[in-house]
CSV table of C-alpha atoms in Angstrom, one decimal:
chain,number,residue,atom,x,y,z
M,4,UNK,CA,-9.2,-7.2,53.2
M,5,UNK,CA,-6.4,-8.1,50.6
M,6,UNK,CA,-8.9,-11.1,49.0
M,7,UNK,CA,-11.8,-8.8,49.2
M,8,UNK,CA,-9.9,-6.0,47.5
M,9,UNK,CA,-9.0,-8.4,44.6
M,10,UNK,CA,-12.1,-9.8,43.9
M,11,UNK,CA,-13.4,-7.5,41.8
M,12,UNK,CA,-10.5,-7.5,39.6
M,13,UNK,CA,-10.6,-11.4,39.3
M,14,UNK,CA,-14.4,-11.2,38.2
M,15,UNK,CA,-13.8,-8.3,35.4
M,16,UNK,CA,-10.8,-10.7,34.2
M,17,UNK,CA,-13.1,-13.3,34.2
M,18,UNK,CA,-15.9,-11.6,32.4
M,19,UNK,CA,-12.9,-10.5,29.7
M,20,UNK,CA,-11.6,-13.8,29.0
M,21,UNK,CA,-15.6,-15.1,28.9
M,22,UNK,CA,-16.4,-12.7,26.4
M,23,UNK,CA,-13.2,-13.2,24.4
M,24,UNK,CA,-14.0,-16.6,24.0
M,25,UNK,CA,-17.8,-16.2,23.5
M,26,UNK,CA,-16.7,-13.9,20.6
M,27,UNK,CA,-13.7,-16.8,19.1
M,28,UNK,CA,-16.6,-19.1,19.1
M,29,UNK,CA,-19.1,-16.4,17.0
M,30,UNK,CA,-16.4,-15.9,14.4
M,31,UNK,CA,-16.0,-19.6,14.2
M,32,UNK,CA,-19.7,-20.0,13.5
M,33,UNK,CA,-19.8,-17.2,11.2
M,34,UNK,CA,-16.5,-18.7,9.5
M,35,UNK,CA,-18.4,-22.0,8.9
M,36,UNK,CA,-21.7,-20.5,7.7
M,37,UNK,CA,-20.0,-18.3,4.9
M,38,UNK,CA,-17.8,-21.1,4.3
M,39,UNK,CA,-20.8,-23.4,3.8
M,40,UNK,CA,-22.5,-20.7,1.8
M,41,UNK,CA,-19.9,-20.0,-0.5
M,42,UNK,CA,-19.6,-23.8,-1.2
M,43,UNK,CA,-23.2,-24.0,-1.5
M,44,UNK,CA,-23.3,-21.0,-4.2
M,45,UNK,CA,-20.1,-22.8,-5.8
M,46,UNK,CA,-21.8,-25.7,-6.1
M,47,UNK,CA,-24.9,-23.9,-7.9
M,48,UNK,CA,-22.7,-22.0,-9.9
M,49,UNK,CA,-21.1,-25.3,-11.4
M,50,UNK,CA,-24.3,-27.4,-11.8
M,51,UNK,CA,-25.7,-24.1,-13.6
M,52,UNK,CA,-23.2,-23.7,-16.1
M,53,UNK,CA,-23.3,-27.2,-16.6
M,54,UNK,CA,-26.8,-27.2,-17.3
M,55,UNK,CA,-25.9,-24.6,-19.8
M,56,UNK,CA,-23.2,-26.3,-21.9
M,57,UNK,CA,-25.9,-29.6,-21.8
M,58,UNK,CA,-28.1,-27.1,-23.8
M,59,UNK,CA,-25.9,-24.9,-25.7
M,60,UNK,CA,-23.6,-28.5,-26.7
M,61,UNK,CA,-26.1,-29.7,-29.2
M,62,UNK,CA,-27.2,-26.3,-30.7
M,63,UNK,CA,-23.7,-25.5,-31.4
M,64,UNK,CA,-22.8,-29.3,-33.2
M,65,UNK,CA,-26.2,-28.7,-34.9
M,66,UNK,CA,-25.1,-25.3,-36.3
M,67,UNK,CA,-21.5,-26.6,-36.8
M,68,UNK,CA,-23.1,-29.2,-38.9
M,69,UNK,CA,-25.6,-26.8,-41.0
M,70,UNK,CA,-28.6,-28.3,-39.3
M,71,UNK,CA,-29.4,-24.9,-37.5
M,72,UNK,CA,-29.0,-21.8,-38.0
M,73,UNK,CA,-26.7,-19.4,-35.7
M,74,UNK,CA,-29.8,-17.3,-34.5
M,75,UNK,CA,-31.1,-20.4,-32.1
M,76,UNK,CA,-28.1,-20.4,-30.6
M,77,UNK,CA,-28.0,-17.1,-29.7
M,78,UNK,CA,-31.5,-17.0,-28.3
M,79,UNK,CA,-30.2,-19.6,-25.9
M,80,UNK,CA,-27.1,-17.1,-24.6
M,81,UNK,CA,-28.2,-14.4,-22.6
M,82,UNK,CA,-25.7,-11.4,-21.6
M,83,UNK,CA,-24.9,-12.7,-17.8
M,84,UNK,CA,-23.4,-15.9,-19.5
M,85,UNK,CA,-21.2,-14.5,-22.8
M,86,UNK,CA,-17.7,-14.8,-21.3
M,87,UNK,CA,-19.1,-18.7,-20.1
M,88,UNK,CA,-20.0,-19.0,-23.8
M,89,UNK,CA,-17.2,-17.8,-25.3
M,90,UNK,CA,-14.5,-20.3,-22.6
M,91,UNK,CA,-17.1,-22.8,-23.8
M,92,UNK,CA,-16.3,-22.4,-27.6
M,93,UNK,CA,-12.9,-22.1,-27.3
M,94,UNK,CA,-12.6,-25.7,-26.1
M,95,UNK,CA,-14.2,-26.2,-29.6
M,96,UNK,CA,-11.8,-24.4,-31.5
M,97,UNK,CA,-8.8,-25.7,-30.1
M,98,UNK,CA,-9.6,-29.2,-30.9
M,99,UNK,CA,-10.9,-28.2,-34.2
M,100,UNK,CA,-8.7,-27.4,-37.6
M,101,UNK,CA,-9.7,-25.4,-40.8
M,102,UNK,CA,-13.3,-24.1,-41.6
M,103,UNK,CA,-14.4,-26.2,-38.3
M,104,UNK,CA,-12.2,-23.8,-36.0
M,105,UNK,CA,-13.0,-20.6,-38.3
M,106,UNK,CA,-17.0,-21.5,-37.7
M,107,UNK,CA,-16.2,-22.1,-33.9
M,108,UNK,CA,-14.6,-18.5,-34.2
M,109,UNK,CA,-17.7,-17.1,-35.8
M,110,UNK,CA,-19.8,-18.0,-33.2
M,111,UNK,CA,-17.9,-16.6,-30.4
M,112,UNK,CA,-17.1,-13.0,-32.5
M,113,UNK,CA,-20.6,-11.5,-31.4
M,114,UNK,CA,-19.4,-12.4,-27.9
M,115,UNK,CA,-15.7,-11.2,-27.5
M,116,UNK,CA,-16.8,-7.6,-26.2
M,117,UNK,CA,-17.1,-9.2,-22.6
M,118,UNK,CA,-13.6,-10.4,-23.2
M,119,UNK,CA,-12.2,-7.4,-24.8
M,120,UNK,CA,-13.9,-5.0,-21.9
M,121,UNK,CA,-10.4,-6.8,-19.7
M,122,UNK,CA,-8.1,-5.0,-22.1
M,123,UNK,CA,-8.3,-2.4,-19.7
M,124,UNK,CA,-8.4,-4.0,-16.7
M,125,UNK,CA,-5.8,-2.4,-14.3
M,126,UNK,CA,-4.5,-6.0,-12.8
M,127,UNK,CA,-2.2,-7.1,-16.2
M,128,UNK,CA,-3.1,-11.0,-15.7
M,129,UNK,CA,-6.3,-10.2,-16.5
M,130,UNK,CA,-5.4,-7.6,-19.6
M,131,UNK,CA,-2.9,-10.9,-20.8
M,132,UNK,CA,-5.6,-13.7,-20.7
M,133,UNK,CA,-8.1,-11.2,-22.0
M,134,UNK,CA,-5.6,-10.8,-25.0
M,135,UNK,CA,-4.9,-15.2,-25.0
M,136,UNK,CA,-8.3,-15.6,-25.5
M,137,UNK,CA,-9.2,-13.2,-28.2
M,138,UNK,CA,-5.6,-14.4,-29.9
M,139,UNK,CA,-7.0,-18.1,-30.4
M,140,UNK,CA,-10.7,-16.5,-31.7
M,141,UNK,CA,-10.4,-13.3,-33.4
M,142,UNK,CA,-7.4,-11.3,-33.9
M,143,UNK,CA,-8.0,-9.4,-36.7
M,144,UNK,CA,-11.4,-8.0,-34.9
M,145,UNK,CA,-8.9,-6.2,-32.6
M,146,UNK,CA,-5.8,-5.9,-34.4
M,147,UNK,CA,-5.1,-2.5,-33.2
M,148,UNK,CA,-5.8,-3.4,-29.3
M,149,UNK,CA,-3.4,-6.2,-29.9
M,150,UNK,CA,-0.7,-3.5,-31.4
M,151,UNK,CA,-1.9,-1.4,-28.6
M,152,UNK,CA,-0.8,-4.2,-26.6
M,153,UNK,CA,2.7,-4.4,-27.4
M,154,UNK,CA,3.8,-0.8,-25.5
M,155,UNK,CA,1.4,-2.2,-22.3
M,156,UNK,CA,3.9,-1.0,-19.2
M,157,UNK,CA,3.7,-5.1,-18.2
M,158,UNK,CA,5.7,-7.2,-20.8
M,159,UNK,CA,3.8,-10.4,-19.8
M,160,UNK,CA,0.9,-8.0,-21.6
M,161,UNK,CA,3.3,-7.4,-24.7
M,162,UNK,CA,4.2,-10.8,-25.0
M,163,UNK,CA,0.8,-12.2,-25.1
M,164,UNK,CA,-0.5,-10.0,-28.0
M,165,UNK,CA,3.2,-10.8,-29.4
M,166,UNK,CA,2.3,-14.3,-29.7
M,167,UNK,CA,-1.1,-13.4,-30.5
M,168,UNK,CA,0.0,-11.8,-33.3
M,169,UNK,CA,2.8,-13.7,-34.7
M,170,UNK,CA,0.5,-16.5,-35.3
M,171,UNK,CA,-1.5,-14.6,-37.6
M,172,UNK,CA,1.3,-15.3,-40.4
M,173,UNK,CA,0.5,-11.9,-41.7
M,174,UNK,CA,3.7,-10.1,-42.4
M,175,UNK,CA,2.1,-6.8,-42.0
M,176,UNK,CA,2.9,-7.3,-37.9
M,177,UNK,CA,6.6,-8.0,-38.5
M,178,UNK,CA,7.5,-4.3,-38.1
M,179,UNK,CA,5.7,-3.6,-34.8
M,180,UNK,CA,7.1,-7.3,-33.8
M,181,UNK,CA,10.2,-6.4,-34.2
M,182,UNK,CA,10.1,-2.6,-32.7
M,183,UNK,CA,8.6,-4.3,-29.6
M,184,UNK,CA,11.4,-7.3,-29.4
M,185,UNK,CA,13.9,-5.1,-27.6
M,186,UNK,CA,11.4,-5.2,-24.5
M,187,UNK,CA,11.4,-9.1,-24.1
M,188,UNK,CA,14.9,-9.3,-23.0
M,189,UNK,CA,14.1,-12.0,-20.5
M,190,UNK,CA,13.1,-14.4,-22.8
M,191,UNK,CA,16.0,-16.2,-24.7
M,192,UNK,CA,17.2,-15.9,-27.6
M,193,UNK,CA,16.0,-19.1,-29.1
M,194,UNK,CA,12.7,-18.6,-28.1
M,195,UNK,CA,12.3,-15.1,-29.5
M,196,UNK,CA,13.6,-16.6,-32.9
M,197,UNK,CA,11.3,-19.6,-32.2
M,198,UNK,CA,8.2,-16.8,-31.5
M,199,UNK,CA,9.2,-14.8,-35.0
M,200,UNK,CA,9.4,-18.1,-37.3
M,201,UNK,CA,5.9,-18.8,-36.7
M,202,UNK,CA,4.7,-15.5,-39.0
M,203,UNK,CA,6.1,-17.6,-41.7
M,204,UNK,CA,8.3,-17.0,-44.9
M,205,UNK,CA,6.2,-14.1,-46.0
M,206,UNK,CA,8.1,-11.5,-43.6
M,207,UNK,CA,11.2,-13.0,-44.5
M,208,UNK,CA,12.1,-9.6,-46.5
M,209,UNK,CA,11.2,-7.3,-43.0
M,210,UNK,CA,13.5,-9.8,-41.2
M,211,UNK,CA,16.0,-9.5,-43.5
M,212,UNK,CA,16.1,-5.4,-43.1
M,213,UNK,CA,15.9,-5.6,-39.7
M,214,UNK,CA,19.0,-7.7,-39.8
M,215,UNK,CA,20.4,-5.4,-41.8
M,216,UNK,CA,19.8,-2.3,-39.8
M,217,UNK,CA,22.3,-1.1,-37.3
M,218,UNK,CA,20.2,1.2,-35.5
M,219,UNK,CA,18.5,-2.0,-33.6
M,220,UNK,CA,20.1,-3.5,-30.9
M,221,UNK,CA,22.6,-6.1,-31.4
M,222,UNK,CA,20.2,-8.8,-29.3
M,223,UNK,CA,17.1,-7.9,-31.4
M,224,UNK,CA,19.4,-8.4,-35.0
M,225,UNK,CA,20.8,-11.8,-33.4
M,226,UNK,CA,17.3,-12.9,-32.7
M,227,UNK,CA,16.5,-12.0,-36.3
M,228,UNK,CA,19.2,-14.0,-37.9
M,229,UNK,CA,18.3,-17.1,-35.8
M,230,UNK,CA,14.9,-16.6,-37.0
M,231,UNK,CA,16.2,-16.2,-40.7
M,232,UNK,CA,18.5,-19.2,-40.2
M,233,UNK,CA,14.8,-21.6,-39.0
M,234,UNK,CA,13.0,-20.1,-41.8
M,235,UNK,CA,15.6,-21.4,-44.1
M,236,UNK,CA,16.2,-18.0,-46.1
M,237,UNK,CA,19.0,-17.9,-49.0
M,238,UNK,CA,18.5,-14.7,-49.7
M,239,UNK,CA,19.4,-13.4,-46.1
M,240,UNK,CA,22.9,-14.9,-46.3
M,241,UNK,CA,24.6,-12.1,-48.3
M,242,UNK,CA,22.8,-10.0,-45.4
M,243,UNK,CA,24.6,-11.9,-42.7
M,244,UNK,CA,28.1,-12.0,-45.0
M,245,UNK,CA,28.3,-8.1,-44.3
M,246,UNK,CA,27.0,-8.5,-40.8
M,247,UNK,CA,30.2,-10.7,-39.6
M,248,UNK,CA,32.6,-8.4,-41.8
M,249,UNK,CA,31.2,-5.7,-40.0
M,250,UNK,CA,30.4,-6.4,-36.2
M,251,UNK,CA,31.9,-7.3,-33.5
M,252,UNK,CA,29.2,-8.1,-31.2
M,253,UNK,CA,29.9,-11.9,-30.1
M,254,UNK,CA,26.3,-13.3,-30.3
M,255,UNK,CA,24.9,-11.3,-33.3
M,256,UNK,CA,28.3,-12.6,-35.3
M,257,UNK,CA,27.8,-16.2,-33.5
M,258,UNK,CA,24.0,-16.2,-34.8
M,259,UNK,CA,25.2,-14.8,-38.5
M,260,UNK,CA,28.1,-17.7,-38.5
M,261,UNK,CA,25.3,-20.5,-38.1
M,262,UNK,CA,22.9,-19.2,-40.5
M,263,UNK,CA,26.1,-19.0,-43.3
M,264,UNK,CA,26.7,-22.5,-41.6
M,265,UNK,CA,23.5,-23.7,-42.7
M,266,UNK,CA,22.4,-21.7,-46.0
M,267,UNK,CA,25.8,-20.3,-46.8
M,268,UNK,CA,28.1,-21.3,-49.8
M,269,UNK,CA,32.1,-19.9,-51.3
M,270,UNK,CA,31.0,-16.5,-51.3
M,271,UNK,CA,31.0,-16.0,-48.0
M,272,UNK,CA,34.2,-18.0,-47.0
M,273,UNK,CA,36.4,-14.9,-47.1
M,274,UNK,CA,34.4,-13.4,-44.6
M,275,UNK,CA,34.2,-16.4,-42.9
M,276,UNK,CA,38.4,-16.7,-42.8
M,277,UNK,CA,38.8,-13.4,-41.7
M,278,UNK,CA,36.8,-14.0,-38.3
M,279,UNK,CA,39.6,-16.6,-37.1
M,280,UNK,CA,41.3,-13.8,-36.3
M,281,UNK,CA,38.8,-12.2,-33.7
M,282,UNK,CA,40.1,-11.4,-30.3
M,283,UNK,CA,36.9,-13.1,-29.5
M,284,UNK,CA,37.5,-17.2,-28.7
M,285,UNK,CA,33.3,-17.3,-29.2
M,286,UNK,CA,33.7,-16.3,-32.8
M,287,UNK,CA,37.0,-18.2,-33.7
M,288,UNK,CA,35.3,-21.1,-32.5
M,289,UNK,CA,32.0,-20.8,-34.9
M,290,UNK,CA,34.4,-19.5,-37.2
M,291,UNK,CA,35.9,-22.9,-37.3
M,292,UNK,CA,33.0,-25.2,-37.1
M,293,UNK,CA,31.6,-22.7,-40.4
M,294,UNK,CA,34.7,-23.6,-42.2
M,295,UNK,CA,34.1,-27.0,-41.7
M,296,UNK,CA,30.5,-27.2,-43.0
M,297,UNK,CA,31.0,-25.0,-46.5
M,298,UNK,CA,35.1,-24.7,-46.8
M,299,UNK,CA,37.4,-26.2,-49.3
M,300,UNK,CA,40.3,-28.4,-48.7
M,301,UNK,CA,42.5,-26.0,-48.4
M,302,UNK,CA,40.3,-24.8,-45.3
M,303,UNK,CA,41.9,-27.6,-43.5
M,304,UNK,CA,44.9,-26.3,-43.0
M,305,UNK,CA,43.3,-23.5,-41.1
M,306,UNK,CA,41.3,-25.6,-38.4
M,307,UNK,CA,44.3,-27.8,-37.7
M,308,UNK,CA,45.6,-24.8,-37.0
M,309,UNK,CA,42.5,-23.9,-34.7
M,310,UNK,CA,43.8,-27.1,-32.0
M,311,UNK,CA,46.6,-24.9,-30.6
M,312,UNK,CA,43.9,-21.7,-30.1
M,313,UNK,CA,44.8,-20.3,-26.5
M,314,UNK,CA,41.0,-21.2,-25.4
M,315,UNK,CA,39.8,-24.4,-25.5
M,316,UNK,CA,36.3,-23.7,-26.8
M,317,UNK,CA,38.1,-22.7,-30.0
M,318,UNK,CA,40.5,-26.2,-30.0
M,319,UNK,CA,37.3,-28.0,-28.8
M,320,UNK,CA,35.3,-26.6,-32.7
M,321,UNK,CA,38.8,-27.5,-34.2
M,322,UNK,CA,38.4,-30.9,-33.2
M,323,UNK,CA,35.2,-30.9,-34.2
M,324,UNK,CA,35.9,-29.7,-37.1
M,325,UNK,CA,38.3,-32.3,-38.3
M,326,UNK,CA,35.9,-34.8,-37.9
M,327,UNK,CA,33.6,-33.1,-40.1
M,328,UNK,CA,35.9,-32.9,-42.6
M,329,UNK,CA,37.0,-37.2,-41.6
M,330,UNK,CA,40.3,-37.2,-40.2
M,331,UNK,CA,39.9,-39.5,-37.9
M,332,UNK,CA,43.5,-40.9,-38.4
M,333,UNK,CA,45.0,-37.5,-37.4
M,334,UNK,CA,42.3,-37.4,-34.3
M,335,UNK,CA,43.7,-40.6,-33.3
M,336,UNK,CA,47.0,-39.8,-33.4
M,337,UNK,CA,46.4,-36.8,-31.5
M,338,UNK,CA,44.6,-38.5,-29.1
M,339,UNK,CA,47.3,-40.4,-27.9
M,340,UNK,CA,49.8,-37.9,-27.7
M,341,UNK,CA,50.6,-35.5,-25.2
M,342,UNK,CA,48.9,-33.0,-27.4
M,343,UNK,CA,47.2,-30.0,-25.9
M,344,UNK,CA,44.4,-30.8,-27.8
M,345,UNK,CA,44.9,-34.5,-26.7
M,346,UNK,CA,42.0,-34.9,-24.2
M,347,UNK,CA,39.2,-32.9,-27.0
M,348,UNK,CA,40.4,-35.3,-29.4
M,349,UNK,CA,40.1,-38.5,-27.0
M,350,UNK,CA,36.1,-37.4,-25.6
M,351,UNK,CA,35.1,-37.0,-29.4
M,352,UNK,CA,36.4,-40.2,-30.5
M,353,UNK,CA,34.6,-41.5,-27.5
M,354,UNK,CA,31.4,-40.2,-28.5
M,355,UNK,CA,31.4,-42.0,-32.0
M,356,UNK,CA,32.1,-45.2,-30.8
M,357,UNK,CA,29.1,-44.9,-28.0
């Protein structure tokens, strides 16, 4: 009775495990075949945008070269295909320089409204390469979606239309570059400055107020003055004198130091002195290696004095210092004494003999 009893139950198990695996082995099929006909519309998708570039490669040499005009190849790009077109002529232009590039960018200009259409796009990878491409072809076409750009809620957004626009060398984009620069505080500091330098001497004078202006953030004002300091600006270094006499912020006075360092000359050692009394062992230390660079003999004096500082940073720009200003003999000595400034001395020597 008990076997007779469970047989039922044994076949509806049976029939549940059948049709479980039946229905595995359906997906599986259906798996494949979409598999297999995505691959086969990849594979038509490529050859036909290869086909395309074979026809549009010539045409676009030919108008390049002034042996056709822009019209045929236009009549050869049809709507489906503009933002193909446009990734297609921006291979041109960045292999291209001068009026070569600025024809490339021509060409593409009557296209970019596919491209710009992503400025709006709610997923911000696609609103940043929207705003990469239309950087390397047109900015000015959308300057103010690029200045737009720069208050986007996603700073990967802000920074591309930041480096968009910094490469336009126009100095009319130094103001909003530098409102927006308090944002990118995950980039360092170096690369900021690098980012700044590439608009070029001509917003040297907006750098210069900004460095100037106390209402910006310390960060922002020590990004400017390593961007003044690459850009090789004189005229900023009276700016940066009344900076250090001023602040107190360790890497805004740092960045000041090394652009006096660089550009600086007697007028700003007084200033300059004055730091090596900072409770601040980063800004003794610059202080020091500053004096070295633009001080007077009498200066030496005060970074021998710099090898008994409390940190070691400070005696490490003291030693440095002395070598700067050649005095190797007293470096030697020092180094084989029981000087607290002995083993400094002993790993510099050792680098100029290496």
């Amino acid at each position: 009775m008990d076997g007779v009893a469970t047989l039922p139950f044994a076949d509806r198990g049976f029939q549940l495990v059948a049709a479980a695996t039946l229905l595995l082995l359906l997906c599986a099929v259906a798996f494949t075949l979409v598999t297999g006909w995505l691959r086969t519309q990849a594979i038509r998708e490529r050859r036909r945008w290869e086909r395309l570039e074979r026809q549009w490669e010539p045409t676009t040499l030919a108008v390049l070269a002034g042996d056709e005009s822009t019209g045929s190849l236009r009549a050869l790009v049809h709507g489906r295909d503009e933002r193909r077109f446009v990734s297609f002529l921006l291979r041109f232009a960045r292999q291209l320089k001068g009026p070569e590039a600025e024809a490339v960018r021509q060409l593409a200009a009557p296209h970019l409204h596919q491209i710009a259409a992503d400025l709006h796009h709610r997923n911000a990878e696609h609103r940043a390469r929207a705003l990469q491409t239309l950087g390397e072809l047109s900015v000015a076409m959308y300057s103010d979606q690029f200045l737009q750009a720069l208050k986007d809620p996603s700073t990967l957004v802000a920074m591309s239309a930041a480096q968009a626009l910094s490469r336009e060398y126009d100095p009319a984009y130094a103001e909003q570059l530098l409102d927006a620069l308090a944002r990118f505080d995950q980039w360092s500091v170096n690369y900021l400055a690098a980012l700044l330098s590439t608009m070029g001497p001509e917003s040297a004078e907006a750098l210069r107020g900004a460095l100037g202006d106390t209402s910006r953030p310390p960060r922002v004002r020590a990004v400017v003055a390593a961007t003044l300091t690459a850009l090789n600006d004189v005229e900023s270094v009276d700016v940066a004198r009344r900076v250090i006499e001023a602040e107190d912020q360790v890497d805004l006075v740092v960045r000041c130091l090394r652009l006096v360092e660089k550009l600086g000359a007697d007028d700003q050692l007084p200033a300059v002195r004055s730091l090596l009394m900072s409770p601040e062992p980063g800004i003794r230390a610059r202080a020091l290696r500053t004096l070295a660079r633009i001080g007077g003999s009498d200066d030496a004096d005060r970074i021998k004095a710099g090898l008994t500082d409390e940190s070691n940073w400070v005696v490490l720009h003291a030693v440095r210092g002395l070598s700067e200003l050649g005095e190797t003999e007293l470096l030697e000595d020092i180094a084989a004494s029981e000087h607290g400034a002995a083993e400094a001395a002993r790993e510099l020597l050792w680098e100029g003999s290496a």
